[in-house]
Tab-separated table of C-alpha atoms in Angstrom:
chain	number	residue	atom	x	y	z
A	1	ALA	CA	-3.669	77.837	-12.147
A	2	PRO	CA	-0.662	76.403	-13.451
A	3	GLU	CA	-0.731	75.918	-17.467
A	4	MET	CA	1.458	72.759	-19.380
A	5	PHE	CA	2.887	73.097	-22.888
A	6	GLU	CA	5.548	70.839	-24.488
A	7	PHE	CA	9.036	71.108	-25.632
A	8	ASN	CA	11.261	68.983	-26.927
A	9	GLN	CA	9.117	66.612	-25.915
A	10	GLU	CA	8.731	67.394	-22.120
A	11	ARG	CA	5.765	68.513	-20.050
A	12	TRP	CA	6.348	71.809	-18.625
A	13	LEU	CA	4.178	73.394	-16.296
A	14	TYR	CA	4.264	76.918	-16.054
A	15	SER	CA	2.287	80.010	-14.339
A	16	LEU	CA	2.575	83.753	-14.731
A	17	VAL	CA	3.265	86.028	-11.550
A	18	ARG	CA	2.790	89.478	-12.115
A	19	ASP	CA	2.971	91.751	-9.037
A	20	ARG	CA	0.331	93.704	-8.172
A	21	LYS	CA	1.315	96.430	-6.515
A	22	GLY	CA	3.608	96.883	-9.681
A	23	PHE	CA	7.696	97.098	-7.745
A	24	VAL	CA	8.266	93.419	-9.395
A	25	PRO	CA	7.631	93.515	-13.534
A	26	ASP	CA	5.651	90.016	-14.434
A	27	TYR	CA	7.628	86.324	-15.014
A	28	VAL	CA	6.775	83.207	-16.159
A	29	LEU	CA	7.764	80.675	-13.237
A	30	ALA	CA	7.828	77.168	-14.980
A	31	LYS	CA	8.944	73.785	-13.860
A	32	SER	CA	9.408	70.203	-15.941
A	33	LEU	CA	6.563	68.013	-14.703
A	34	ASP	CA	8.446	64.606	-16.695
A	35	GLY	CA	11.266	65.703	-14.895
A	36	GLN	CA	9.610	65.971	-11.143
A	37	LEU	CA	7.677	62.118	-11.686
A	38	ALA	CA	11.049	60.670	-13.148
A	39	PHE	CA	10.656	59.062	-9.599
A	40	VAL	CA	7.734	57.855	-10.232
A	41	ASP	CA	8.939	56.130	-13.605
A	42	ASP	CA	11.524	54.851	-10.926
A	43	ILE	CA	9.045	53.233	-8.787
A	44	ARG	CA	6.868	51.776	-10.700
A	45	GLN	CA	9.686	50.144	-12.602
A	46	ASP	CA	11.057	48.968	-8.941
A	47	THR	CA	8.069	47.537	-8.189
A	48	LEU	CA	7.201	45.281	-11.483
A	49	TYR	CA	11.338	43.575	-10.849
A	50	ILE	CA	10.067	43.338	-7.813
A	51	ALA	CA	6.300	41.489	-8.727
A	52	LEU	CA	8.856	39.622	-11.272
A	53	VAL	CA	11.133	38.371	-8.313
A	54	ALA	CA	8.366	37.831	-6.031
A	55	LEU	CA	6.251	35.861	-8.815
A	56	MET	CA	9.441	33.641	-9.422
A	57	ILE	CA	10.873	32.258	-5.594
A	58	GLY	CA	6.346	31.863	-5.690
A	59	LEU	CA	6.742	29.637	-8.284
A	60	LEU	CA	10.195	27.981	-7.319
A	61	MET	CA	8.561	27.093	-3.440
A	62	SER	CA	5.955	25.837	-5.687
A	63	PHE	CA	7.576	23.224	-7.526
A	64	ILE	CA	9.743	22.199	-4.345
A	65	PHE	CA	6.712	21.925	-2.770
A	66	SER	CA	4.787	19.970	-4.813
A	67	LEU	CA	7.773	17.756	-5.449
A	68	GLY	CA	7.642	17.199	-1.707
A	69	VAL	CA	4.390	16.110	-1.745
A	70	SER	CA	4.105	14.424	-5.088
A	71	ARG	CA	7.210	12.245	-4.643
A	72	PRO	CA	5.800	10.563	-1.402
A	73	ILE	CA	2.396	10.082	-3.052
A	74	VAL	CA	4.105	8.060	-5.570
A	75	ALA	CA	5.599	5.782	-2.946
A	76	LEU	CA	3.193	4.695	-2.060
A	77	LYS	CA	0.897	4.115	-4.603
A	78	ARG	CA	3.248	1.854	-6.131
A	79	ALA	CA	3.398	-0.297	-2.731
A	80	THR	CA	-0.320	0.280	-3.056
A	81	ASP	CA	0.519	-1.465	-6.786
A	82	ALA	CA	2.904	-3.938	-4.935
A	83	VAL	CA	0.500	-5.543	-2.602
A	84	GLU	CA	-2.640	-5.405	-5.528
A	85	GLN	CA	-0.298	-7.991	-7.163
A	86	GLU	CA	0.171	-9.300	-3.755
A	87	ASP	CA	3.719	-8.930	-3.368
A	88	PHE	CA	4.098	-8.171	-0.204
A	89	SER	CA	8.071	-7.932	-0.518
A	90	HIS	CA	7.472	-4.779	-1.384
A	91	ARG	CA	8.688	-1.287	1.090
A	92	THR	CA	8.092	2.549	0.509
A	93	GLN	CA	11.092	4.804	1.586
A	94	ILE	CA	10.019	7.771	2.478
A	95	ASN	CA	13.146	10.159	4.259
A	96	SER	CA	10.177	13.934	4.391
A	97	HIS	CA	10.587	14.205	7.975
A	98	ASP	CA	6.797	14.874	8.382
A	99	GLU	CA	3.391	12.954	7.989
A	100	PHE	CA	4.242	11.337	5.270
A	101	GLU	CA	7.332	9.480	6.544
A	102	GLN	CA	4.816	8.008	8.740
A	103	LEU	CA	2.531	6.767	6.848
A	104	GLY	CA	4.795	5.233	5.405
A	105	GLY	CA	6.618	3.515	7.843
A	106	ALA	CA	2.796	2.355	8.895
A	107	PHE	CA	2.379	1.205	5.758
A	108	ASN	CA	5.291	-0.937	5.513
A	109	LEU	CA	4.335	-2.421	8.875
A	110	MET	CA	0.998	-3.310	7.252
A	111	ILE	CA	3.084	-4.904	4.521
A	112	GLU	CA	5.191	-6.785	7.235
A	113	GLY	CA	1.930	-8.187	8.856
A	114	LEU	CA	-0.225	-9.363	5.458
A	115	GLU	CA	3.333	-10.846	4.315
A	116	GLU	CA	3.930	-12.982	7.767
A	117	ARG	CA	-0.484	-13.548	7.144
A	118	GLU	CA	0.467	-14.893	3.833
A	119	SER	CA	2.981	-16.947	4.937
A	120	MET	CA	1.011	-18.270	7.507
A	121	ARG	CA	-1.105	-18.860	4.956
A	122	GLY	CA	0.785	-20.298	2.798
A	123	SER	CA	2.332	-22.768	5.800
A	124	MET	CA	-1.321	-24.058	6.947
A	125	ASN	CA	-2.222	-24.477	3.431
A	126	ARG	CA	-0.468	-27.311	2.901
A	127	LEU	CA	-2.155	-28.802	6.528
A	128	MET	CA	-5.388	-28.099	5.719
A	129	SER	CA	-8.411	-27.326	3.366
A	130	LYS	CA	-8.813	-23.755	2.320
A	131	PRO	CA	-12.190	-22.445	4.200
A	132	VAL	CA	-10.319	-24.468	7.332
A	133	VAL	CA	-7.349	-21.818	7.467
A	134	ASP	CA	-9.649	-18.656	6.496
A	135	HIS	CA	-12.046	-18.974	9.286
A	136	LEU	CA	-8.418	-19.333	11.022
A	137	LEU	CA	-6.766	-16.311	9.929
A	138	ASP	CA	-9.939	-14.482	10.876
A	139	GLY	CA	-9.843	-14.809	13.837
A	140	ARG	CA	-13.212	-16.870	14.043
A	141	ILE	CA	-12.040	-19.303	16.529
A	142	LYS	CA	-13.101	-19.091	20.227
A	143	THR	CA	-10.085	-19.153	22.591
A	144	ASP	CA	-12.362	-20.221	25.753
A	145	GLY	CA	-13.245	-23.350	24.321
A	146	GLU	CA	-17.107	-24.552	23.024
A	147	LEU	CA	-18.952	-28.175	22.865
A	148	ARG	CA	-19.907	-28.802	19.761
A	149	LYS	CA	-20.467	-32.142	18.342
A	150	VAL	CA	-18.256	-33.355	15.189
A	151	THR	CA	-17.218	-36.773	13.770
A	152	CYS	CA	-14.167	-38.836	13.815
A	153	LEU	CA	-12.335	-40.354	10.866
A	154	SER	CA	-9.543	-42.849	12.218
A	155	LEU	CA	-7.448	-44.538	9.716
A	156	HIS	CA	-4.414	-46.921	10.481
A	157	LEU	CA	-2.542	-48.632	7.909
A	158	ASP	CA	-2.030	-52.546	9.057
A	159	ASN	CA	1.444	-53.367	7.816
A	160	MET	CA	3.179	-50.170	6.899
A	161	LEU	CA	5.366	-49.640	9.607
A	162	GLU	CA	6.882	-53.403	8.736
A	163	VAL	CA	7.006	-52.352	4.866
A	164	ILE	CA	8.845	-48.494	6.439
A	165	GLU	CA	10.835	-50.517	8.991
A	166	SER	CA	12.252	-52.841	6.238
A	167	MET	CA	13.554	-50.186	4.091
A	168	GLU	CA	16.341	-47.358	3.943
A	169	PRO	CA	14.910	-44.082	5.714
A	170	GLN	CA	14.840	-42.052	3.339
A	171	PRO	CA	12.552	-44.731	1.018
A	172	GLY	CA	10.368	-45.218	3.854
A	173	LEU	CA	9.488	-41.654	4.822
A	174	ALA	CA	9.549	-41.012	1.354
A	175	LEU	CA	6.792	-43.889	0.879
A	176	LEU	CA	5.337	-42.693	4.162
A	177	ASN	CA	4.453	-39.071	2.552
A	178	ASP	CA	3.202	-40.707	-0.767
A	179	CYS	CA	0.435	-42.193	1.254
A	180	PHE	CA	-0.019	-40.180	4.005
A	181	THR	CA	-0.094	-37.077	0.852
A	182	ARG	CA	-3.055	-38.834	-0.688
A	183	VAL	CA	-5.057	-39.254	2.312
A	184	GLY	CA	-4.807	-35.697	2.699
A	185	PHE	CA	-6.032	-34.340	-0.457
A	186	CYS	CA	-9.438	-37.135	0.645
A	187	ILE	CA	-9.377	-35.634	3.789
A	188	ASP	CA	-9.377	-31.643	2.568
A	189	ALA	CA	-11.861	-32.440	-0.709
A	190	GLU	CA	-14.338	-33.113	1.942
A	191	HIS	CA	-14.092	-30.102	4.502
A	192	GLY	CA	-11.973	-32.094	7.232
A	193	LEU	CA	-8.965	-31.830	9.304
A	194	VAL	CA	-6.282	-34.040	10.722
A	195	ASN	CA	-6.214	-33.569	14.336
A	196	ARG	CA	-3.155	-35.717	15.249
A	197	TYR	CA	-0.190	-38.281	13.122
A	198	SER	CA	0.409	-41.289	15.114
A	199	ASN	CA	3.202	-43.544	13.705
A	200	THR	CA	1.087	-44.996	10.493
A	201	SER	CA	-2.421	-43.801	11.943
A	202	LEU	CA	-4.305	-40.701	11.574
A	203	LEU	CA	-7.291	-39.055	13.430
A	204	ALA	CA	-9.199	-37.007	10.997
A	205	MET	CA	-11.928	-34.278	12.118
A	206	PHE	CA	-15.713	-32.581	10.337
A	207	GLY	CA	-17.149	-30.227	11.465
A	208	VAL	CA	-14.607	-28.037	13.331
A	209	PRO	CA	-13.282	-25.626	13.878
A	210	VAL	CA	-15.827	-24.350	11.080
A	211	VAL	CA	-19.592	-25.589	11.144
A	212	ASP	CA	-20.313	-28.198	8.909
A	213	ALA	CA	-23.998	-29.332	8.422
A	214	ASN	CA	-22.744	-32.069	6.122
A	215	GLN	CA	-20.183	-33.785	8.148
A	216	ILE	CA	-21.224	-37.172	8.370
A	217	PRO	CA	-21.559	-37.643	4.769
A	218	ASN	CA	-18.420	-35.879	4.046
A	219	ALA	CA	-16.731	-38.194	6.386
A	220	TYR	CA	-18.746	-41.573	4.657
A	221	GLN	CA	-17.729	-40.227	1.677
A	222	CYS	CA	-13.992	-38.745	2.544
A	223	ALA	CA	-13.626	-43.046	3.805
A	224	LEU	CA	-14.916	-44.237	0.334
A	225	ALA	CA	-11.831	-41.907	-1.550
A	226	ILE	CA	-10.001	-42.678	1.222
A	227	ILE	CA	-10.347	-47.001	-0.434
A	228	ASP	CA	-9.983	-45.799	-3.043
A	229	ALA	CA	-6.870	-43.525	-3.022
A	230	LEU	CA	-4.592	-46.488	-1.248
A	231	GLU	CA	-5.927	-49.513	-3.786
A	232	ILE	CA	-4.003	-47.078	-6.055
A	233	PHE	CA	-1.358	-46.398	-3.767
A	234	ASN	CA	-1.172	-50.071	-3.140
A	235	ALA	CA	-1.433	-50.812	-6.720
A	236	GLU	CA	1.508	-48.667	-7.697
A	237	TYR	CA	4.020	-50.032	-4.705
A	238	VAL	CA	5.175	-53.545	-4.229
A	239	PRO	CA	4.173	-55.353	-1.397
A	240	ALA	CA	0.644	-54.315	-1.313
A	241	ILE	CA	-0.205	-52.200	1.906
């Protein structure tokens, strides 16, 4: 069996060869073990380089992928925070050409719907009380109609028309608006709804669209509040209305 020895810090394998027939003298056959195993070191070194390159590529791709995922998430988080602060003008800008972009587009459509709804709410709040507006926007109105008992309150300002006709158009309109604004506050406070205006008259209804078991007492209290409000109004303007 071959044996090993070291020479000049190099490992060698040697074996004594004997010719049993005696034709050839004995000789030693030796070969460098480290020289034969040099290719193994080369393979080990190449494998290490390849592993390091693969690791760097993996880290780079992981970083790129994380950016592609984190940026849309951050954009959606900012949009969510804006909606939470009731800022419906915010829009997301996601150009990833994947599901995140589709999600951002759907989120923008939702915000546009909320913005439109809030704009409508703001307009309606200037004309109706908050419970009525909430009832209308929540879609709790029967579009095919329904039969319901309601209480109506009719208001007519006797000599308001003559007073307005004696004034310039803008001051006369401002006077009428001021009067109806004060009356409107009284109606809203008692959960009423102005059904229509007609020149210097209006019709208010109680018990619509929200069912109100106290609609009659509310209408009565509203009438008393209107009388008080008009007395203050009359005291502020001359001639008295």
